[in-house]
Coordinates of C-alpha atoms in Angstrom, one line a residue:
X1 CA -10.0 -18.5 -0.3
X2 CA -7.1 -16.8 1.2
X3 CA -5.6 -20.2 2.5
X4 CA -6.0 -21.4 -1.4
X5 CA -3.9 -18.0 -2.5
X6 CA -1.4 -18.9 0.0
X7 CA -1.0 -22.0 -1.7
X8 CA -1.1 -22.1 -5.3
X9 CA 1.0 -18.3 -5.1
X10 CA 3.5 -18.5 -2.8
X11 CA 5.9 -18.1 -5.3
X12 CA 4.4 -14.9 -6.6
X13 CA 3.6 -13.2 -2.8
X14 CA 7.4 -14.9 -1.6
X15 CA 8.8 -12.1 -4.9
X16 CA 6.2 -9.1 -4.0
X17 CA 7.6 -9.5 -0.3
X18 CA 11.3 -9.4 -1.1
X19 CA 10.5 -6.8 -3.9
X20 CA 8.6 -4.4 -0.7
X21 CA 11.4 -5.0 1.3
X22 CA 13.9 -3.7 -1.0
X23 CA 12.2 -0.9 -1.8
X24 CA 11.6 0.2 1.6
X25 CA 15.3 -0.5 2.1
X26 CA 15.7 2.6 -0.8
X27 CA 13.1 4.7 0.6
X28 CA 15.6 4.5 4.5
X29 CA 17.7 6.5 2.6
X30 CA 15.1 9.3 2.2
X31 CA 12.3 8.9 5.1
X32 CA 15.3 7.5 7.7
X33 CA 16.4 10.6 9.7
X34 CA 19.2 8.7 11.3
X35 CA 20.1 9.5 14.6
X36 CA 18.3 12.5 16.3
X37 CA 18.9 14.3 19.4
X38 CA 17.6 17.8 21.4
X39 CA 19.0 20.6 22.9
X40 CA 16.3 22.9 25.0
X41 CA 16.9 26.6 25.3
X42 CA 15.5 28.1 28.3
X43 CA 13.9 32.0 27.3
X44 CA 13.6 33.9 30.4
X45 CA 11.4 36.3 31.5
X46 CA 7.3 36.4 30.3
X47 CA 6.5 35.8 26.6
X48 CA 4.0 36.1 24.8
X49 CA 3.0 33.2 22.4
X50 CA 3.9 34.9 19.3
X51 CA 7.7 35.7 20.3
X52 CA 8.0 31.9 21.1
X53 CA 7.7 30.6 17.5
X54 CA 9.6 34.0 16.7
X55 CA 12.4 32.4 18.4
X56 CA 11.9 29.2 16.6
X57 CA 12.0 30.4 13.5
X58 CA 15.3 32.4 14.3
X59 CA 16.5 29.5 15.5
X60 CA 16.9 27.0 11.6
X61 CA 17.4 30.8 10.1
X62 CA 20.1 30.7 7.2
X63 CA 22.1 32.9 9.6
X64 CA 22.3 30.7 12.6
X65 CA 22.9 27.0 11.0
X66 CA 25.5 29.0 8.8
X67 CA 27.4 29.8 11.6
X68 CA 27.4 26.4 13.4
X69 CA 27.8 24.6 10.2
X70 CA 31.3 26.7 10.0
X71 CA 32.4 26.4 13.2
X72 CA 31.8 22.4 13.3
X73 CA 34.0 22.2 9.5
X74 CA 31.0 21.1 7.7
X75 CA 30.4 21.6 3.9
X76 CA 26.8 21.7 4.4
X77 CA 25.5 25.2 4.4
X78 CA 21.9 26.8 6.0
X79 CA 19.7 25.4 3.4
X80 CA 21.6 22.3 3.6
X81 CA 21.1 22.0 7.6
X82 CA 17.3 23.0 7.5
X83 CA 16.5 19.3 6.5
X84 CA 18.6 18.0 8.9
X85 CA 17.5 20.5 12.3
X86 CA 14.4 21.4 13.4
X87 CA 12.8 24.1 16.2
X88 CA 9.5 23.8 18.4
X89 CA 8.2 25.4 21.3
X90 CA 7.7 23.4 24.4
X91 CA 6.2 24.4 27.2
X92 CA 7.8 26.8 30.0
X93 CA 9.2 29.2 27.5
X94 CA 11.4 26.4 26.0
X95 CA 12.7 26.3 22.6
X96 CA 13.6 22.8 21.8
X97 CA 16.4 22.2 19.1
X98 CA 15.9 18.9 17.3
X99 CA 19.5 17.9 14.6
X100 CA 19.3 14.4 13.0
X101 CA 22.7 13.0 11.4
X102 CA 24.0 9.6 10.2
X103 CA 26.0 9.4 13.2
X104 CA 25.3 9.7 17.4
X105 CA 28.2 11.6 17.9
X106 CA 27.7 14.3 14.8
X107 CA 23.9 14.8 16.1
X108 CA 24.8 15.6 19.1
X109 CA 27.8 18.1 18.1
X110 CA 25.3 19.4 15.8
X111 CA 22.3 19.9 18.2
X112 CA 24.9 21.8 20.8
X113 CA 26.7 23.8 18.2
X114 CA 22.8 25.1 16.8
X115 CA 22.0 26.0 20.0
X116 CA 24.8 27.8 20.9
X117 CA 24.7 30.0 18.0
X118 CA 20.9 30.9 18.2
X119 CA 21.7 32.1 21.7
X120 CA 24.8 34.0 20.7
X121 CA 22.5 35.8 17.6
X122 CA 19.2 36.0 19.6
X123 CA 21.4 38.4 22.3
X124 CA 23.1 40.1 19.2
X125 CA 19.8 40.9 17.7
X126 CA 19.0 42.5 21.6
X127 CA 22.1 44.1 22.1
X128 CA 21.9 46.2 18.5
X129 CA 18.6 47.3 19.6
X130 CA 19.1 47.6 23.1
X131 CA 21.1 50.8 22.6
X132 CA 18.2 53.1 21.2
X133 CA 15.8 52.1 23.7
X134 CA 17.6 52.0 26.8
X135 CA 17.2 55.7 27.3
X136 CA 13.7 55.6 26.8
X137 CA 12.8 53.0 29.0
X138 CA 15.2 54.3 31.7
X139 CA 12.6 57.9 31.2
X140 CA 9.6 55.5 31.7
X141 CA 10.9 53.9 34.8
X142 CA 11.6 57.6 36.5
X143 CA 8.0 58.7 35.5
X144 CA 6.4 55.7 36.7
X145 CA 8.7 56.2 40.1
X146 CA 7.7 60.1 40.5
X147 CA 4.0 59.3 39.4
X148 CA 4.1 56.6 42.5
X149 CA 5.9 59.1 45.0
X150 CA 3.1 62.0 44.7
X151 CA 0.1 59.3 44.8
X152 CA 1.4 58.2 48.1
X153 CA 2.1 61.8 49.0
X154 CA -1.5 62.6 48.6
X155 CA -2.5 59.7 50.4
X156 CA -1.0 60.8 53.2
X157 CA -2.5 64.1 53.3
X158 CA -5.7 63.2 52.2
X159 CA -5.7 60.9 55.7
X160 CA -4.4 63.7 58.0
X161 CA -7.2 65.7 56.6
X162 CA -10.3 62.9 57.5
X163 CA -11.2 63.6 61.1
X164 CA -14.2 61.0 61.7
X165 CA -14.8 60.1 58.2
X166 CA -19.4 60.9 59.1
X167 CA -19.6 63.6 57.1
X168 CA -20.1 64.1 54.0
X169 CA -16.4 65.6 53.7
X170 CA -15.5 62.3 54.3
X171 CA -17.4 60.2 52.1
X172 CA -15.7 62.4 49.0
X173 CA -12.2 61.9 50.8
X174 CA -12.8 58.1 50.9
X175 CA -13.8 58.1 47.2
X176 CA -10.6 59.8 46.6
X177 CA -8.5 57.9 48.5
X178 CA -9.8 54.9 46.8
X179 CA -9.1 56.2 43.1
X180 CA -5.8 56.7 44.2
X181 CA -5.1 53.3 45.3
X182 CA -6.4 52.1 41.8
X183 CA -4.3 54.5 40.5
X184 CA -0.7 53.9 42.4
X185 CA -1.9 49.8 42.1
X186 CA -1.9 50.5 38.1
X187 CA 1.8 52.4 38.2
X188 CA 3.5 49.6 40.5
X189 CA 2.1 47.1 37.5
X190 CA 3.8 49.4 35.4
X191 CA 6.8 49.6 36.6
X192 CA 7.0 45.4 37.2
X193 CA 6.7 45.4 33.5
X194 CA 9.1 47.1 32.5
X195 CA 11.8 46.3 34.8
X196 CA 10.6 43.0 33.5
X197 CA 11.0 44.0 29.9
X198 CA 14.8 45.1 30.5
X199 CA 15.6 41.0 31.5
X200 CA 13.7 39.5 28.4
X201 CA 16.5 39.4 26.4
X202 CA 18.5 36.5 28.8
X203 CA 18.6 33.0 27.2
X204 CA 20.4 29.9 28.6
X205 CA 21.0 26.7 27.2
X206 CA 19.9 23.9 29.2
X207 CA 23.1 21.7 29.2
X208 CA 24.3 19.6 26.2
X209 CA 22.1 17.4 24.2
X210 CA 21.8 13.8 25.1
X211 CA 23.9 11.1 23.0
X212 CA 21.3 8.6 21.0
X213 CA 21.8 5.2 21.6
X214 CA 19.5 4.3 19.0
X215 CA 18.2 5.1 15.4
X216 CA 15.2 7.3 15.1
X217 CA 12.2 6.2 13.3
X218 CA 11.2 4.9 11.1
X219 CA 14.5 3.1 10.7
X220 CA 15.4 0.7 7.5
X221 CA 14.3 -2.3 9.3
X222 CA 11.0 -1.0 9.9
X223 CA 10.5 0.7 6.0
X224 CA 11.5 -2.6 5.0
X225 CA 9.4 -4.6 7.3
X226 CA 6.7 -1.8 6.2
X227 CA 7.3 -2.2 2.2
X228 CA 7.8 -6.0 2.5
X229 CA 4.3 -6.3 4.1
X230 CA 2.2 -3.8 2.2
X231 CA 3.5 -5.5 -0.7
X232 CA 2.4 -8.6 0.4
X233 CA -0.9 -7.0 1.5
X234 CA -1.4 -5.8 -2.2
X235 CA -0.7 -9.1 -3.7
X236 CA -3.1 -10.8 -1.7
X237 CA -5.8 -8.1 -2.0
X238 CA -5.5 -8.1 -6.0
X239 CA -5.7 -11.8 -6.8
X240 CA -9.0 -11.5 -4.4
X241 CA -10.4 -9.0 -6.3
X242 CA -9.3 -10.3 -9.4
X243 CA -11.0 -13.7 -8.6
X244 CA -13.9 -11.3 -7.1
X245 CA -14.3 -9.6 -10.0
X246 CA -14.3 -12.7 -12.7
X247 CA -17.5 -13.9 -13.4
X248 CA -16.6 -17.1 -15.6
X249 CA -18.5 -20.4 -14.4
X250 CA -16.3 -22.6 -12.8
X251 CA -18.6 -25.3 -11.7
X252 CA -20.5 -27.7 -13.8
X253 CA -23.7 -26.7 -13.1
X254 CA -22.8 -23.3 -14.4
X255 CA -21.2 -24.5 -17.9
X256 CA -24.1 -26.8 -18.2
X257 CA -26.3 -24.5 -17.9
X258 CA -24.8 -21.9 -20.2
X259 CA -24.2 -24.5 -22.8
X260 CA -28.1 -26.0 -22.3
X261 CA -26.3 -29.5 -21.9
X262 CA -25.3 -32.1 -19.0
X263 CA -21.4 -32.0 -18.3
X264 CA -20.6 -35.5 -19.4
X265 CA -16.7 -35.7 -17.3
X266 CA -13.9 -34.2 -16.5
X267 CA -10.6 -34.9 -17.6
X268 CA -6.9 -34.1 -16.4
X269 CA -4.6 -33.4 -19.3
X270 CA -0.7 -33.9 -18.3
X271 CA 1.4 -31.4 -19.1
X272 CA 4.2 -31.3 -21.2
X273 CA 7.4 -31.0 -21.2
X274 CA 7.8 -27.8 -22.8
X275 CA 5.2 -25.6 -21.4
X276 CA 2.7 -23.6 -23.8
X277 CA 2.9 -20.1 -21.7
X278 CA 3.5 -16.7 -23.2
X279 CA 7.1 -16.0 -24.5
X280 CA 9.5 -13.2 -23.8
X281 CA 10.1 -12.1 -20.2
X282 CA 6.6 -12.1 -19.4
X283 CA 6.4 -15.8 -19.6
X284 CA 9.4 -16.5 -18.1
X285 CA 7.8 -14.1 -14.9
X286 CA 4.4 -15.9 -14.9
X287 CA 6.9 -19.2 -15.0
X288 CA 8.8 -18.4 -12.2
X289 CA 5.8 -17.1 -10.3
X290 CA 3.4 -20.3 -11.1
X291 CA 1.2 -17.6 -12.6
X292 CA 0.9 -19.2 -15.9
X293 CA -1.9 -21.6 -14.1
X294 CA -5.6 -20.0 -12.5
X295 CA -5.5 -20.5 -8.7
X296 CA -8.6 -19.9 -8.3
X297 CA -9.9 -23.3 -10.1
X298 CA -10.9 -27.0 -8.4
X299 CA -8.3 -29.0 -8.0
X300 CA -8.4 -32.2 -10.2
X301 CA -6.8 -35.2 -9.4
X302 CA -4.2 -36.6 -11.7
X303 CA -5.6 -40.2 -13.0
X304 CA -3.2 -42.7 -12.3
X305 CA -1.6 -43.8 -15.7
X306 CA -2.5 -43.2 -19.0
X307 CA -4.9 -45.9 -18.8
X308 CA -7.2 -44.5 -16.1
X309 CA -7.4 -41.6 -18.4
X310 CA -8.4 -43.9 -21.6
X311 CA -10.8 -45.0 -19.6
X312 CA -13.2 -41.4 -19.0
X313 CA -12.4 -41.1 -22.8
X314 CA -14.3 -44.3 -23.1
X315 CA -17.2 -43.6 -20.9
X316 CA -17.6 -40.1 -22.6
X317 CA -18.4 -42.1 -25.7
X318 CA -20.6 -44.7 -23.7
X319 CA -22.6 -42.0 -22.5
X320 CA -23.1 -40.4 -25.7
X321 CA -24.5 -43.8 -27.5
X322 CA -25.0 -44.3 -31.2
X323 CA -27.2 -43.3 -33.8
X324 CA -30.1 -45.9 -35.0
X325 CA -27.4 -47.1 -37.3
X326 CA -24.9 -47.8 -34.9
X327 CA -22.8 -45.0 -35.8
X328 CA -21.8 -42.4 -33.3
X329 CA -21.6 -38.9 -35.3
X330 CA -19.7 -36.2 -33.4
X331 CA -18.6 -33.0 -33.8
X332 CA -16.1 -31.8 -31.3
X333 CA -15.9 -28.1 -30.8
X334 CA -12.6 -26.6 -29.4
X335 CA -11.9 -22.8 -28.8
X336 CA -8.7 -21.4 -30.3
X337 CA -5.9 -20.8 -28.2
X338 CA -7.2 -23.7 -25.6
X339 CA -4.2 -25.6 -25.7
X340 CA -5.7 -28.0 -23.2
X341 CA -9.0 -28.9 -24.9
X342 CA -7.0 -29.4 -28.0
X343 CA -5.2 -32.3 -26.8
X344 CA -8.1 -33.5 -25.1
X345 CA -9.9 -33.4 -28.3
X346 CA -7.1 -35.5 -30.1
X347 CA -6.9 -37.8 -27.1
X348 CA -10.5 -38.5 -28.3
X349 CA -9.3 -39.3 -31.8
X350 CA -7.2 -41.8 -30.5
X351 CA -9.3 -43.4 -28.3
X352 CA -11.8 -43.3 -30.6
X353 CA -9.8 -45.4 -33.2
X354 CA -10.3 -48.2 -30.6
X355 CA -14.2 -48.5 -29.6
X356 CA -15.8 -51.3 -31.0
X357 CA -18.8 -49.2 -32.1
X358 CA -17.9 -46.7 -35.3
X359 CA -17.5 -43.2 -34.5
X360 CA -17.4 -40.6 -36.7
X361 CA -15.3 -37.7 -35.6
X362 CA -14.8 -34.0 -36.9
X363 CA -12.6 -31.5 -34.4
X364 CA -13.2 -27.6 -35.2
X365 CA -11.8 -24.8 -33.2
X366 CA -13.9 -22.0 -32.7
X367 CA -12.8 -18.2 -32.3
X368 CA -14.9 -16.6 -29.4
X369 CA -14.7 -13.8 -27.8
X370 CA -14.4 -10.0 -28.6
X371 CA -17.8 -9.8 -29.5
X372 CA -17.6 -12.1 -32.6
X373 CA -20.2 -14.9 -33.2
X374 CA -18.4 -18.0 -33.5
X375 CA -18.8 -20.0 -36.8
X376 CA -19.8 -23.7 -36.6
X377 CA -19.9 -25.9 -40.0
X378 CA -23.7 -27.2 -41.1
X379 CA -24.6 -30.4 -40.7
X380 CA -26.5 -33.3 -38.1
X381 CA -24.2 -34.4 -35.9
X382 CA -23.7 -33.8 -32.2
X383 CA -21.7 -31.5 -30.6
X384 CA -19.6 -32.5 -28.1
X385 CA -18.0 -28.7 -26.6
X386 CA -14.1 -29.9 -24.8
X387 CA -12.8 -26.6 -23.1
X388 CA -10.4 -25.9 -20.2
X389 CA -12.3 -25.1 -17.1
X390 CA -12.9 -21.4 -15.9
X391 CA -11.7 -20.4 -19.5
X392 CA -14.7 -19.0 -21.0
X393 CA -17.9 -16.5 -20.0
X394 CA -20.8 -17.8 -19.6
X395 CA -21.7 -15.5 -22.4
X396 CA -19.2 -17.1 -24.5
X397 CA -20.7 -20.1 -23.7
X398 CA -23.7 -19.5 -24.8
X399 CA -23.2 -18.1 -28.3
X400 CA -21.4 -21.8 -29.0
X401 CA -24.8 -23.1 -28.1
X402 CA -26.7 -20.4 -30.7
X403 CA -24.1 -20.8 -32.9
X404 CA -24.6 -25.0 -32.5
X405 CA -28.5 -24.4 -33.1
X406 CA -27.9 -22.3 -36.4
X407 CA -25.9 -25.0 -37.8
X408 CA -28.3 -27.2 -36.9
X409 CA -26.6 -29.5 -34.5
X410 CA -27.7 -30.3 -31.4
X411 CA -25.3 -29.9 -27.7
X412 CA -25.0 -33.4 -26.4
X413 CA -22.7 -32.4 -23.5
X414 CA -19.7 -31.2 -22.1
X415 CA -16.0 -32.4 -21.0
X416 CA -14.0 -30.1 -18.6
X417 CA -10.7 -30.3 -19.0
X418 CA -7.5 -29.3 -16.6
X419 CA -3.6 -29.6 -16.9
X420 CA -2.0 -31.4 -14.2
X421 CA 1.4 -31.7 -13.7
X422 CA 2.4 -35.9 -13.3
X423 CA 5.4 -36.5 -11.1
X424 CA 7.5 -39.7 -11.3
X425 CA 7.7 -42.0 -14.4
X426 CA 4.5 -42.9 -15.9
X427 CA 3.2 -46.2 -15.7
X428 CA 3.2 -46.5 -19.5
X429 CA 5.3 -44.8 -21.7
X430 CA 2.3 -43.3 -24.2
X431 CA 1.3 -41.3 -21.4
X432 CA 4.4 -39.5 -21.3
X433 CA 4.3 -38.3 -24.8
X434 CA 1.4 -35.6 -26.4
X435 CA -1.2 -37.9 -28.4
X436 CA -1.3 -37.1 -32.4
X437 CA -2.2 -34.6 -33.5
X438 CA -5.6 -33.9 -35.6
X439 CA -6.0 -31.8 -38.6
X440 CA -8.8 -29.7 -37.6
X441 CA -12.3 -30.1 -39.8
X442 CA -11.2 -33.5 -40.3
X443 CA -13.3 -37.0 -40.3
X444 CA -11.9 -39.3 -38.4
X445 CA -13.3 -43.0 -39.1
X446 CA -12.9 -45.7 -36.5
X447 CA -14.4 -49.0 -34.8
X448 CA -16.1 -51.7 -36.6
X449 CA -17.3 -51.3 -40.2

């Protein structure tokens, strides 16, 4: 079935893939970032997890991409940049600085420049508040040093004091002395810490960003490569769950049985040269697309002049045979709007004008659908149903059968009917041109009287 879509809608899929493409081509200029480059900013000294994406965040602040937006001459301003440059934390207390631009060399400038200016406000921010609290670090240091110099102190005179360490003098000395390691262990941690503390603030940046060589993704090759092929996908997908979802019988067995009659032929109709399609654009569309054809119907082979298709006219009658007078009494039913059948049906007016036996002929078209009973004139003939394959519901098809017993006629059968297109010059030149046309509810005598 997919191969058969392929086939009969090229056309169609060929515009859905052009159409995808161009409208991942517009959607580059939104999704494509451009060129994109990184600039790492080493954070020295222990921090915690929080402080990292602190850092980040200080690092798109209005503040800092204001600043580097000046001093590169750029109208953009912060808000402006914060699409364009992005902070993460990476591992090793790194804050990486990512700047996208429509150019390799502006990325880059950009990248730099951002990371620059973080580093230069981050050691602002430290500075201004380095002032207060210097003093009072520089008091916890000297306590920390003082609280270290009288534990060892009393260390050392607790040991001069143990003789053999057997008594029970001893023991408490011991417990002592080991309190005091715990304690002088604790202050030394202390102390590491905040000498520690009073380096935090130092940031370097890790050398300049690298120049891209290449677009970032997604680029406008691959959104239009991505649009061109989910359209594609789309198309495909909806005429398989369109054919999916339609429920009308295509085969003869299934219109048979609906109708409670034997299909008796089927019959190509040529088309002609002006095409019956819908007007306004949306027929010139379906034109241009072949949509204005199923493509989901058996493919019927075109007879070979207008002849070859006289001749299943002919056997349709031969089929049918007469009544015990020698008179063959039919009553063609058409539904309205098949453009197809209609033809067909006149085609059989004008064959019929030729058999030898006499054939008595009424065409009628039929309204069905939207949940109206079709109306078919009284009377004793049979009912010969013409209609376009894959065209009607099997439900339709069976209220022209009820609607056929009401009027007291009986279903004698069946002709499916399909337009193909004939190529090259017709053998004879009546083939070429659309048959007469028939008044509808019209007796048509013919044959032998």
């Amino acid at each position: 079935m997919v191969g058969q879509v392929l086939r009969r809608r090229w056309r169609a899929l060929l515009i859905l893939v052009v159409v995808g493409a161009g409208v991942g081509a517009g959607a580059s200029v939104v999704l494509s970032p451009g060129y994109e480059t990184t600039a790492s900013v080493l954070l020295q000294g222990p921090r915690q997890a929080d402080e990292l994406l602190t850092q980040a965040q200080v690092a798109t602040s209005s503040v800092v991409l204001d600043r580097a937006a000046a001093a590169l001459g750029m109208r953009d301003s912060g808000p402006d940049l914060q699409k364009k440059v992005t902070a993460s934390v990476a591992q090793g207390n790194v804050v990486a600085i990512t700047a996208s631009s429509d150019t390799p060399a502006h990325a880059q400038q950009l990248a730099d420049q951002v990371a620059q200016e973080f580093v230069k406000y981050s050691t602002q921010l430290l500075s201004n508040s380095a002032g207060s609290s210097a003093q009072l670090a520089q008091e916890q240091r000297e306590a920390l040093r003082q609280q270290v110099a009288q534990t060892n102190q009393r260390i050392l005179d607790l040991s001069r004091s143990v003789s053999d360490g057997q008594t029970v003098e001893g023991v408490q000395v011991r417990t002592e002395l080991q309190g005091l390691r715990t304690s002088l262990e604790q202050a030394m941690n202390n102390l590491d810490a905040a000498d520690a503390a009073t380096g935090a603030g130092n940031m370097v940046v890790m050398g300049p960003s690298e120049k891209p060589t290449s677009a970032a993704a997604p680029t406008l090759p691959q959104l239009a490569g991505g649009g061109a092929i989910l359209f594609f996908l789309i198309g495909l997908l909806s005429y398989l769950f369109g054919a999916r979802s339609d429920r009308r019988p295509r085969s003869e067995t299934e219109i048979g049985s609906a109708l409670g009659a034997p299909v008796l032929a089927s019959v190509d109709v040529p088309e002609t040269g002006e095409r019956e399609s819908v007007g306004g654009f949306r027929g010139v569309l379906r034109r241009i697309t072949g949509s204005d054809k199923p493509w989901n119907l058996p493919e019927v082979p075109a007879s070979a002049d207008a002849a070859s298709r006289e001749v299943r006219y002919r056997r349709v009658f031969a089929r049918l045979g007469t009544d015990r007078d020698g008179v063959l009494r039919l009553l063609v039913l058409v539904a309205a709007g098949d453009s197809a059948a209609r033809r067909a049906a006149a085609q059989f007016a004008k064959v019929a004008e030729t058999e030898r036996v006499r054939v008595e002929l009424t065409i009628t078209e039929v309204t069905v659908g939207s949940g109206a009973q079709p109306t078919v004139p009284d009377g004793t003939a049979g009912v010969l149903v013409v209609l376009s394959v894959g065209s009607r519901s099997a439900w339709e098809l069976v209220t022209i059968a009820e609607a056929c017993a009401d009027a007291g006629h009986e279903v004698l059968g069946a002709v499916l009917t399909r337009q193909v297109r004939v190529t090259g010059k017709p053998r004879r030149d009546p083939a070429s041109a659309d048959p007469p046309q028939v008044p509808v509810d019209r007796d048509v005598m013919a044959g032998s009287s």
